[in-house]
mmCIF file of C-alpha atoms in Angstrom:
data_model
loop_
_atom_site.group_PDB
_atom_site.id
_atom_site.type_symbol
_atom_site.label_atom_id
_atom_site.label_comp_id
_atom_site.label_asym_id
_atom_site.label_seq_id
_atom_site.Cartn_x
_atom_site.Cartn_y
_atom_site.Cartn_z
ATOM 1 C CA MET V 22 4.617 -63.612 -10.232
ATOM 2 C CA LEU V 23 1.273 -65.302 -10.894
ATOM 3 C CA SER V 24 0.163 -62.043 -12.665
ATOM 4 C CA TYR V 25 3.665 -61.714 -14.811
ATOM 5 C CA LEU V 26 3.507 -65.290 -15.426
ATOM 6 C CA THR V 27 -0.594 -64.906 -16.734
ATOM 7 C CA ARG V 28 0.547 -61.355 -18.458
ATOM 8 C CA ARG V 29 3.488 -62.947 -20.582
ATOM 9 C CA LEU V 30 1.418 -66.527 -21.565
ATOM 10 C CA LEU V 31 -0.678 -64.212 -23.028
ATOM 11 C CA LEU V 32 1.758 -62.215 -24.875
ATOM 12 C CA MET V 33 2.939 -65.208 -26.920
ATOM 13 C CA ILE V 34 -1.186 -65.462 -28.729
ATOM 14 C CA PRO V 35 -0.022 -62.118 -30.252
ATOM 15 C CA ALA V 36 3.506 -63.389 -30.833
ATOM 16 C CA LEU V 37 2.123 -66.649 -32.239
ATOM 17 C CA LEU V 38 -0.635 -65.878 -34.328
ATOM 18 C CA GLY V 39 2.668 -63.110 -36.050
ATOM 19 C CA VAL V 40 4.275 -65.605 -36.410
ATOM 20 C CA THR V 41 2.428 -67.377 -38.166
ATOM 21 C CA LEU V 42 0.885 -64.871 -40.083
ATOM 22 C CA VAL V 43 4.580 -63.701 -41.829
ATOM 23 C CA THR V 44 5.252 -67.518 -42.391
ATOM 24 C CA PHE V 45 2.034 -68.322 -44.124
ATOM 25 C CA VAL V 46 2.281 -66.111 -46.841
ATOM 26 C CA VAL V 47 5.836 -66.253 -46.912
ATOM 27 C CA ILE V 48 5.580 -70.239 -48.376
ATOM 28 C CA HIS V 49 1.885 -68.976 -50.390
ATOM 29 C CA LEU V 50 4.319 -65.782 -51.756
ATOM 30 C CA ALA V 51 7.353 -68.346 -52.967
ATOM 31 C CA PRO V 52 7.554 -69.808 -56.058
ATOM 32 C CA GLY V 53 5.667 -73.455 -56.548
ATOM 33 C CA ASP V 54 3.218 -75.046 -54.553
ATOM 34 C CA PRO V 55 2.497 -78.560 -53.084
ATOM 35 C CA VAL V 56 0.972 -79.332 -57.283
ATOM 36 C CA SER V 57 3.607 -78.729 -58.699
ATOM 37 C CA ALA V 58 6.201 -80.119 -56.518
ATOM 38 C CA ALA V 59 4.056 -83.370 -57.189
ATOM 39 C CA MET V 60 4.530 -83.010 -60.577
ATOM 40 C CA GLY V 61 8.523 -82.638 -60.590
ATOM 41 C CA GLY V 62 9.014 -85.352 -58.214
ATOM 42 C CA GLU V 63 6.882 -89.029 -57.972
ATOM 43 C CA MET V 64 3.929 -87.150 -60.492
ATOM 44 C CA GLN V 65 4.968 -87.535 -63.547
ATOM 45 C CA ALA V 66 3.110 -83.848 -65.187
ATOM 46 C CA ASP V 67 2.115 -86.375 -68.695
ATOM 47 C CA ALA V 68 0.214 -88.205 -66.408
ATOM 48 C CA LEU V 69 -2.177 -85.187 -64.697
ATOM 49 C CA SER V 70 -4.812 -83.660 -66.655
ATOM 50 C CA SER V 71 -5.742 -80.603 -66.061
ATOM 51 C CA GLN V 72 -9.182 -82.296 -64.787
ATOM 52 C CA ALA V 73 -7.017 -83.617 -61.792
ATOM 53 C CA ILE V 74 -5.355 -80.538 -61.349
ATOM 54 C CA GLU V 75 -7.555 -79.152 -60.769
ATOM 55 C CA HIS V 76 -9.526 -81.486 -59.207
ATOM 56 C CA PHE V 77 -6.115 -81.795 -56.497
ATOM 57 C CA ARG V 78 -6.189 -77.241 -55.884
ATOM 58 C CA LYS V 79 -9.686 -78.038 -55.041
ATOM 59 C CA GLU V 80 -9.426 -80.792 -52.782
ATOM 60 C CA MET V 81 -6.576 -79.358 -51.339
ATOM 61 C CA HIS V 82 -8.398 -76.089 -50.842
ATOM 62 C CA LEU V 83 -4.909 -73.435 -52.836
ATOM 63 C CA ASP V 84 -7.657 -71.708 -55.231
ATOM 64 C CA ASP V 85 -9.237 -69.610 -51.777
ATOM 65 C CA PRO V 86 -7.376 -66.665 -51.259
ATOM 66 C CA LEU V 87 -4.678 -66.392 -49.084
ATOM 67 C CA LEU V 88 -7.154 -64.963 -45.868
ATOM 68 C CA VAL V 89 -9.982 -67.466 -45.623
ATOM 69 C CA GLN V 90 -7.417 -70.661 -45.827
ATOM 70 C CA TYR V 91 -4.710 -68.357 -43.054
ATOM 71 C CA GLY V 92 -8.880 -67.983 -41.525
ATOM 72 C CA ARG V 93 -9.247 -72.120 -42.290
ATOM 73 C CA TRP V 94 -5.324 -72.704 -40.763
ATOM 74 C CA ILE V 95 -6.549 -71.217 -37.523
ATOM 75 C CA GLY V 96 -9.561 -72.299 -37.064
ATOM 76 C CA ARG V 97 -7.772 -75.971 -37.078
ATOM 77 C CA LEU V 98 -4.925 -74.629 -34.782
ATOM 78 C CA ALA V 99 -7.598 -73.517 -31.584
ATOM 79 C CA THR V 100 -8.334 -77.303 -31.321
ATOM 80 C CA LEU V 101 -5.120 -77.990 -31.168
ATOM 81 C CA ASP V 102 -5.615 -79.527 -34.763
ATOM 82 C CA LEU V 103 -1.851 -79.361 -37.057
ATOM 83 C CA GLY V 104 -3.831 -79.994 -40.359
ATOM 84 C CA THR V 105 -2.617 -83.291 -42.768
ATOM 85 C CA SER V 106 0.707 -82.872 -44.742
ATOM 86 C CA TRP V 107 -0.764 -83.881 -48.046
ATOM 87 C CA ARG V 108 3.069 -85.872 -48.508
ATOM 88 C CA THR V 109 2.193 -88.980 -46.360
ATOM 89 C CA GLY V 110 -1.367 -88.131 -45.644
ATOM 90 C CA ARG V 111 -0.247 -88.286 -42.226
ATOM 91 C CA SER V 112 -1.235 -85.670 -39.474
ATOM 92 C CA VAL V 113 0.897 -82.733 -38.864
ATOM 93 C CA GLY V 114 1.088 -84.206 -35.341
ATOM 94 C CA GLU V 115 1.574 -87.603 -35.253
ATOM 95 C CA GLN V 116 4.225 -86.735 -37.190
ATOM 96 C CA LEU V 117 5.396 -83.793 -34.737
ATOM 97 C CA ALA V 118 4.962 -85.779 -32.433
ATOM 98 C CA GLU V 119 7.588 -88.790 -33.061
ATOM 99 C CA ARG V 120 10.170 -86.021 -34.864
ATOM 100 C CA LEU V 121 10.079 -83.315 -32.042
ATOM 101 C CA PRO V 122 11.756 -85.314 -28.962
ATOM 102 C CA VAL V 123 14.962 -86.353 -31.440
ATOM 103 C CA THR V 124 14.952 -83.414 -31.785
ATOM 104 C CA MET V 125 15.006 -82.128 -29.167
ATOM 105 C CA ALA V 126 17.807 -84.328 -27.824
ATOM 106 C CA LEU V 127 20.886 -83.030 -29.879
ATOM 107 C CA GLY V 128 19.794 -79.808 -28.796
ATOM 108 C CA GLY V 129 19.651 -80.396 -24.899
ATOM 109 C CA ALA V 130 22.967 -82.506 -25.236
ATOM 110 C CA SER V 131 24.379 -79.463 -27.516
ATOM 111 C CA LEU V 132 22.984 -76.736 -25.364
ATOM 112 C CA PHE V 133 24.858 -79.222 -21.600
ATOM 113 C CA LEU V 134 28.215 -79.942 -23.466
ATOM 114 C CA VAL V 135 27.919 -75.756 -24.651
ATOM 115 C CA TYR V 136 27.493 -74.580 -21.026
ATOM 116 C CA LEU V 137 29.787 -76.748 -19.655
ATOM 117 C CA ILE V 138 32.930 -75.980 -22.126
ATOM 118 C CA GLY V 139 31.498 -72.930 -22.503
ATOM 119 C CA LEU V 140 31.325 -70.773 -19.601
ATOM 120 C CA PRO V 141 34.466 -72.283 -17.141
ATOM 121 C CA LEU V 142 36.570 -71.160 -20.399
ATOM 122 C CA GLY V 143 34.784 -67.640 -20.327
ATOM 123 C CA VAL V 144 35.348 -67.472 -16.327
ATOM 124 C CA MET V 145 39.498 -67.952 -16.938
ATOM 125 C CA SER V 146 40.317 -66.209 -20.639
ATOM 126 C CA ALA V 147 38.619 -63.788 -18.204
ATOM 127 C CA VAL V 148 40.219 -64.464 -15.313
ATOM 128 C CA ARG V 149 43.678 -64.466 -17.131
ATOM 129 C CA ARG V 150 43.403 -61.591 -19.603
ATOM 130 C CA GLY V 151 45.995 -60.944 -21.751
ATOM 131 C CA SER V 152 47.860 -64.221 -21.277
ATOM 132 C CA LEU V 153 48.917 -66.895 -23.844
ATOM 133 C CA GLY V 154 46.077 -69.465 -22.454
ATOM 134 C CA ASP V 155 43.639 -66.193 -22.836
ATOM 135 C CA ARG V 156 45.107 -65.482 -26.234
ATOM 136 C CA ALA V 157 45.514 -68.902 -27.745
ATOM 137 C CA THR V 158 41.361 -69.483 -26.260
ATOM 138 C CA THR V 159 40.066 -66.532 -29.141
ATOM 139 C CA LEU V 160 41.542 -67.917 -32.032
ATOM 140 C CA VAL V 161 40.426 -71.010 -32.145
ATOM 141 C CA LEU V 162 36.675 -70.593 -30.297
ATOM 142 C CA PHE V 163 37.229 -66.970 -33.557
ATOM 143 C CA VAL V 164 38.518 -70.067 -35.507
ATOM 144 C CA LEU V 165 35.769 -72.283 -35.022
ATOM 145 C CA TYR V 166 33.338 -70.100 -34.541
ATOM 146 C CA SER V 167 33.488 -68.519 -38.480
ATOM 147 C CA LEU V 168 33.414 -72.493 -39.752
ATOM 148 C CA PRO V 169 29.816 -72.983 -40.959
ATOM 149 C CA SER V 170 28.670 -76.530 -40.130
ATOM 150 C CA PHE V 171 27.276 -77.944 -43.143
ATOM 151 C CA TRP V 172 31.353 -77.889 -44.376
ATOM 152 C CA VAL V 173 32.897 -79.297 -40.957
ATOM 153 C CA GLY V 174 29.994 -82.267 -40.815
ATOM 154 C CA THR V 175 31.019 -83.036 -44.557
ATOM 155 C CA LEU V 176 34.254 -82.955 -43.944
ATOM 156 C CA ALA V 177 34.191 -84.846 -40.548
ATOM 157 C CA ILE V 178 31.673 -87.377 -43.170
ATOM 158 C CA LEU V 179 34.699 -87.754 -45.429
ATOM 159 C CA LEU V 180 37.744 -87.986 -43.207
ATOM 160 C CA LEU V 181 36.578 -89.795 -40.402
ATOM 161 C CA GLY V 182 33.321 -92.036 -41.830
ATOM 162 C CA GLY V 183 34.493 -95.044 -43.186
ATOM 163 C CA GLY V 184 35.241 -93.342 -46.795
ATOM 164 C CA ARG V 185 38.297 -93.391 -48.399
ATOM 165 C CA TYR V 186 40.485 -91.649 -45.149
ATOM 166 C CA TRP V 187 39.160 -93.715 -40.847
ATOM 167 C CA ASP V 188 36.276 -95.387 -39.528
ATOM 168 C CA TRP V 189 36.393 -94.189 -36.844
ATOM 169 C CA ILE V 190 32.899 -92.651 -36.169
ATOM 170 C CA PRO V 191 28.642 -93.736 -37.853
ATOM 171 C CA VAL V 192 27.757 -90.308 -39.707
ATOM 172 C CA GLN V 193 24.539 -92.062 -40.754
ATOM 173 C CA GLY V 194 21.328 -92.236 -38.324
ATOM 174 C CA LEU V 195 21.035 -92.656 -34.372
ATOM 175 C CA ARG V 196 21.545 -96.669 -34.453
ATOM 176 C CA SER V 197 23.659 -99.669 -36.282
ATOM 177 C CA PRO V 198 22.345 -102.139 -37.862
ATOM 178 C CA ASP V 199 22.469 -104.431 -34.905
ATOM 179 C CA TYR V 200 21.002 -102.205 -32.734
ATOM 180 C CA GLU V 201 17.435 -105.169 -32.439
ATOM 181 C CA SER V 202 20.168 -107.976 -30.946
ATOM 182 C CA MET V 203 22.140 -105.538 -28.635
ATOM 183 C CA SER V 204 22.091 -106.147 -25.129
ATOM 184 C CA ALA V 205 20.166 -102.460 -23.778
ATOM 185 C CA MET V 206 23.653 -101.474 -22.466
ATOM 186 C CA GLY V 207 24.461 -101.864 -25.357
ATOM 187 C CA GLN V 208 22.006 -99.871 -27.318
ATOM 188 C CA ILE V 209 22.413 -96.562 -24.626
ATOM 189 C CA ARG V 210 26.271 -97.029 -26.022
ATOM 190 C CA ASP V 211 25.010 -96.910 -29.382
ATOM 191 C CA VAL V 212 22.687 -94.749 -29.493
ATOM 192 C CA LEU V 213 25.198 -92.141 -28.289
ATOM 193 C CA TRP V 214 28.082 -93.099 -30.084
ATOM 194 C CA HIS V 215 25.656 -91.892 -32.591
ATOM 195 C CA GLY V 216 25.154 -88.328 -31.587
ATOM 196 C CA VAL V 217 28.058 -87.214 -30.464
ATOM 197 C CA THR V 218 29.233 -86.086 -34.120
ATOM 198 C CA PRO V 219 25.924 -84.754 -34.812
ATOM 199 C CA VAL V 220 25.754 -83.021 -31.688
ATOM 200 C CA VAL V 221 29.625 -81.906 -31.461
ATOM 201 C CA MET V 222 28.348 -80.607 -35.023
ATOM 202 C CA LEU V 223 25.703 -78.378 -33.544
ATOM 203 C CA GLY V 224 27.179 -76.918 -30.889
ATOM 204 C CA TYR V 225 30.556 -75.430 -31.847
ATOM 205 C CA ALA V 226 29.821 -71.834 -33.061
ATOM 206 C CA SER V 227 27.466 -71.568 -29.978
ATOM 207 C CA LEU V 228 30.112 -73.259 -27.846
ATOM 208 C CA ALA V 229 32.410 -69.660 -29.300
ATOM 209 C CA SER V 230 29.744 -67.460 -28.602
ATOM 210 C CA VAL V 231 29.177 -68.619 -24.367
ATOM 211 C CA SER V 232 32.065 -68.054 -23.893
ATOM 212 C CA ARG V 233 32.880 -64.949 -24.687
ATOM 213 C CA TYR V 234 29.613 -64.020 -23.924
ATOM 214 C CA MET V 235 31.315 -65.421 -19.889
ATOM 215 C CA ARG V 236 33.993 -63.733 -20.412
ATOM 216 C CA THR V 237 32.532 -60.914 -21.756
ATOM 217 C CA GLY V 238 30.471 -60.201 -18.487
ATOM 218 C CA MET V 239 32.931 -61.283 -16.042
ATOM 219 C CA LEU V 240 35.039 -58.574 -17.324
ATOM 220 C CA ASP V 241 31.983 -55.959 -15.432
ATOM 221 C CA VAL V 242 32.271 -58.060 -13.166
ATOM 222 C CA VAL V 243 35.173 -58.102 -11.429
ATOM 223 C CA ARG V 244 35.239 -54.042 -12.315
ATOM 224 C CA GLN V 245 33.660 -53.017 -10.015
ATOM 225 C CA ASP V 246 33.870 -51.982 -5.887
ATOM 226 C CA TYR V 247 32.215 -54.485 -4.561
ATOM 227 C CA VAL V 248 34.460 -56.927 -5.682
ATOM 228 C CA ARG V 249 37.203 -54.865 -5.114
ATOM 229 C CA THR V 250 35.767 -54.683 -1.373
ATOM 230 C CA ALA V 251 36.147 -58.568 -1.655
ATOM 231 C CA ARG V 252 39.439 -58.132 -2.494
ATOM 232 C CA ALA V 253 40.485 -56.139 -0.103
ATOM 233 C CA LYS V 254 39.154 -58.126 2.895
ATOM 234 C CA GLY V 255 42.486 -60.848 2.126
ATOM 235 C CA LEU V 256 39.571 -63.171 0.964
ATOM 236 C CA SER V 257 41.421 -65.594 -2.058
ATOM 237 C CA GLU V 258 40.996 -65.046 -5.697
ATOM 238 C CA ARG V 259 39.180 -68.342 -6.014
ATOM 239 C CA VAL V 260 36.606 -67.171 -3.461
ATOM 240 C CA VAL V 261 36.345 -63.755 -4.983
ATOM 241 C CA ILE V 262 35.903 -64.436 -8.997
ATOM 242 C CA TYR V 263 33.146 -68.126 -8.079
ATOM 243 C CA LYS V 264 31.311 -66.645 -4.885
ATOM 244 C CA HIS V 265 31.088 -63.253 -5.750
ATOM 245 C CA ALA V 266 31.471 -62.155 -9.360
ATOM 246 C CA LEU V 267 30.392 -65.484 -11.171
ATOM 247 C CA ARG V 268 26.695 -65.291 -10.607
ATOM 248 C CA ASN V 269 26.413 -61.287 -12.076
ATOM 249 C CA SER V 270 28.825 -62.224 -15.162
ATOM 250 C CA LEU V 271 25.667 -65.023 -15.345
ATOM 251 C CA ILE V 272 23.028 -62.178 -16.673
ATOM 252 C CA PRO V 273 24.653 -61.838 -20.412
ATOM 253 C CA ILE V 274 24.717 -65.779 -19.941
ATOM 254 C CA LEU V 275 21.458 -66.031 -19.164
ATOM 255 C CA SER V 276 20.866 -63.442 -22.067
ATOM 256 C CA HIS V 277 22.311 -64.979 -24.722
ATOM 257 C CA LEU V 278 20.551 -68.382 -23.964
ATOM 258 C CA GLY V 279 16.747 -67.504 -25.003
ATOM 259 C CA THR V 280 17.822 -66.992 -28.281
ATOM 260 C CA MET V 281 20.167 -69.880 -28.827
ATOM 261 C CA VAL V 282 17.258 -71.829 -29.608
ATOM 262 C CA PRO V 283 15.905 -71.672 -32.207
ATOM 263 C CA PHE V 284 19.732 -70.814 -33.232
ATOM 264 C CA LEU V 285 19.373 -75.067 -33.009
ATOM 265 C CA LEU V 286 16.415 -75.881 -34.494
ATOM 266 C CA GLY V 287 17.504 -74.700 -37.291
ATOM 267 C CA GLY V 288 20.880 -76.287 -37.310
ATOM 268 C CA THR V 289 19.345 -79.345 -36.379
ATOM 269 C CA VAL V 290 18.041 -78.755 -40.644
ATOM 270 C CA ILE V 291 22.060 -79.650 -41.702
ATOM 271 C CA VAL V 292 22.616 -82.056 -39.046
ATOM 272 C CA GLU V 293 19.758 -83.799 -38.722
ATOM 273 C CA ARG V 294 20.199 -83.607 -43.200
ATOM 274 C CA LEU V 295 24.199 -84.543 -43.301
ATOM 275 C CA PHE V 296 23.474 -87.683 -40.713
ATOM 276 C CA GLY V 297 20.302 -88.814 -42.329
ATOM 277 C CA ILE V 298 18.754 -88.674 -38.529
ATOM 278 C CA PRO V 299 14.961 -88.535 -38.356
ATOM 279 C CA GLY V 300 14.337 -85.105 -36.678
ATOM 280 C CA MET V 301 12.241 -82.532 -37.188
ATOM 281 C CA GLY V 302 14.945 -80.169 -38.793
ATOM 282 C CA GLN V 303 14.911 -82.884 -41.805
ATOM 283 C CA LEU V 304 10.937 -83.357 -41.551
ATOM 284 C CA MET V 305 10.619 -79.754 -42.466
ATOM 285 C CA PHE V 306 13.085 -80.175 -44.880
ATOM 286 C CA GLN V 307 11.220 -82.693 -46.600
ATOM 287 C CA ALA V 308 8.942 -80.502 -46.103
ATOM 288 C CA ILE V 309 9.687 -77.579 -47.854
ATOM 289 C CA LEU V 310 10.586 -79.110 -50.929
ATOM 290 C CA ALA V 311 7.460 -80.862 -51.755
ATOM 291 C CA ARG V 312 5.633 -77.471 -50.479
ATOM 292 C CA ASP V 313 3.882 -79.306 -47.092
ATOM 293 C CA TYR V 314 2.439 -76.388 -46.273
ATOM 294 C CA SER V 315 0.862 -77.815 -43.097
ATOM 295 C CA LEU V 316 3.887 -79.449 -42.127
ATOM 296 C CA ILE V 317 5.673 -76.062 -42.498
ATOM 297 C CA MET V 318 3.281 -74.442 -40.854
ATOM 298 C CA GLY V 319 3.161 -76.696 -37.784
ATOM 299 C CA ILE V 320 7.057 -77.027 -37.891
ATOM 300 C CA THR V 321 7.258 -73.262 -37.638
ATOM 301 C CA THR V 322 4.136 -72.990 -34.714
ATOM 302 C CA VAL V 323 5.509 -75.293 -32.677
ATOM 303 C CA THR V 324 9.037 -74.000 -33.248
ATOM 304 C CA ALA V 325 8.111 -70.735 -32.408
ATOM 305 C CA LEU V 326 6.459 -71.563 -29.278
ATOM 306 C CA LEU V 327 9.253 -73.452 -27.668
ATOM 307 C CA THR V 328 11.382 -70.194 -28.875
ATOM 308 C CA MET V 329 8.955 -67.923 -27.054
ATOM 309 C CA LEU V 330 8.701 -70.323 -23.923
ATOM 310 C CA ALA V 331 12.365 -70.309 -23.889
ATOM 311 C CA ILE V 332 12.906 -66.787 -23.901
ATOM 312 C CA LEU V 333 10.615 -66.611 -20.920
ATOM 313 C CA VAL V 334 12.091 -69.320 -18.911
ATOM 314 C CA THR V 335 14.571 -67.331 -20.077
ATOM 315 C CA ASP V 336 13.991 -64.570 -18.311
ATOM 316 C CA LEU V 337 12.545 -65.705 -14.585
ATOM 317 C CA LEU V 338 15.881 -67.083 -14.410
ATOM 318 C CA TYR V 339 16.789 -63.422 -13.942
ATOM 319 C CA ALA V 340 15.388 -63.435 -10.507
ATOM 320 C CA VAL V 341 17.228 -66.679 -9.665
ATOM 321 C CA VAL V 342 20.931 -65.558 -10.407
ATOM 322 C CA ASP V 343 19.927 -61.242 -9.483
ATOM 323 C CA PRO V 344 17.766 -60.935 -6.424
ATOM 324 C CA ARG V 345 17.225 -57.351 -6.691
ATOM 325 C CA ILE V 346 15.014 -58.351 -10.034
ATOM 326 C CA SER V 347 11.035 -59.545 -8.746
ATOM 327 C CA TYR V 348 8.824 -59.643 -10.991
ATOM 328 C CA GLY V 349 6.095 -60.042 -7.795
ATOM 329 C CA LYS V 350 6.623 -56.565 -6.839
ATOM 330 C CA LYS V 351 6.346 -52.930 -8.601
#
């Protein structure tokens, strides 16, 4: 197991370098750069002399060849320095340390709810395959899966956020204006209440996919000989399903878990922007608008690292679910 872990961790290095190289090339080939973004933003083009623009570009090493710039960034990364944001003048690592917990909390809560609801829903659909409940569940889940989160989020803000219609849910930020004057329990309730809508927006599409994966996996397993044998021994259907079939049907779900992490992190860009949540997704949106190369590279690196760690954990969980899989023996 230790040698397997070591190999996997070492393999992350070239994978991470590949992701950062592609990202670096793409953002530099995209139209515009920090200077043009600044001229189109707060600073007016007329206010910048050619000498100032040249000085700005030289200061940021934008005139250096891309290979030199990438090599310089990799050198800083080797010392765990993600650079400094030109837009805010603050360390990228410092900003990520502030924003990452917010995004992780939203993503973690969404993932927990998705699996808490999606797994039993998938099992129920598989056990009652072809029933009215199975068909209705399938229809509702596919409708949810087809709805884009930015559209549903905008609709929720318009209908339920105190606009023209009902004022049922908070739709901006994670705290009320009077948050500081609340008791400790009141502050917890306030944050949880503000987080309900963003968590639902992040997770409803994943609920459909998890439920369908669970249904498919369970249908494959219940046709196996050992499940028929368990039924022939006179075991109740509940014991057959939850004790003998459920564990083996979780393998497709675990495979799907690794792919959900980048999906959720990507979804936070839209959800945090819509609901004004100060997380990593909102930071990424602002960094792209400002062509803040250091910040974009830092967020991409952390996201790629989290994704690879999630895939590694998923692979390790295979051995827990299926005892036939072992990483310690050849």
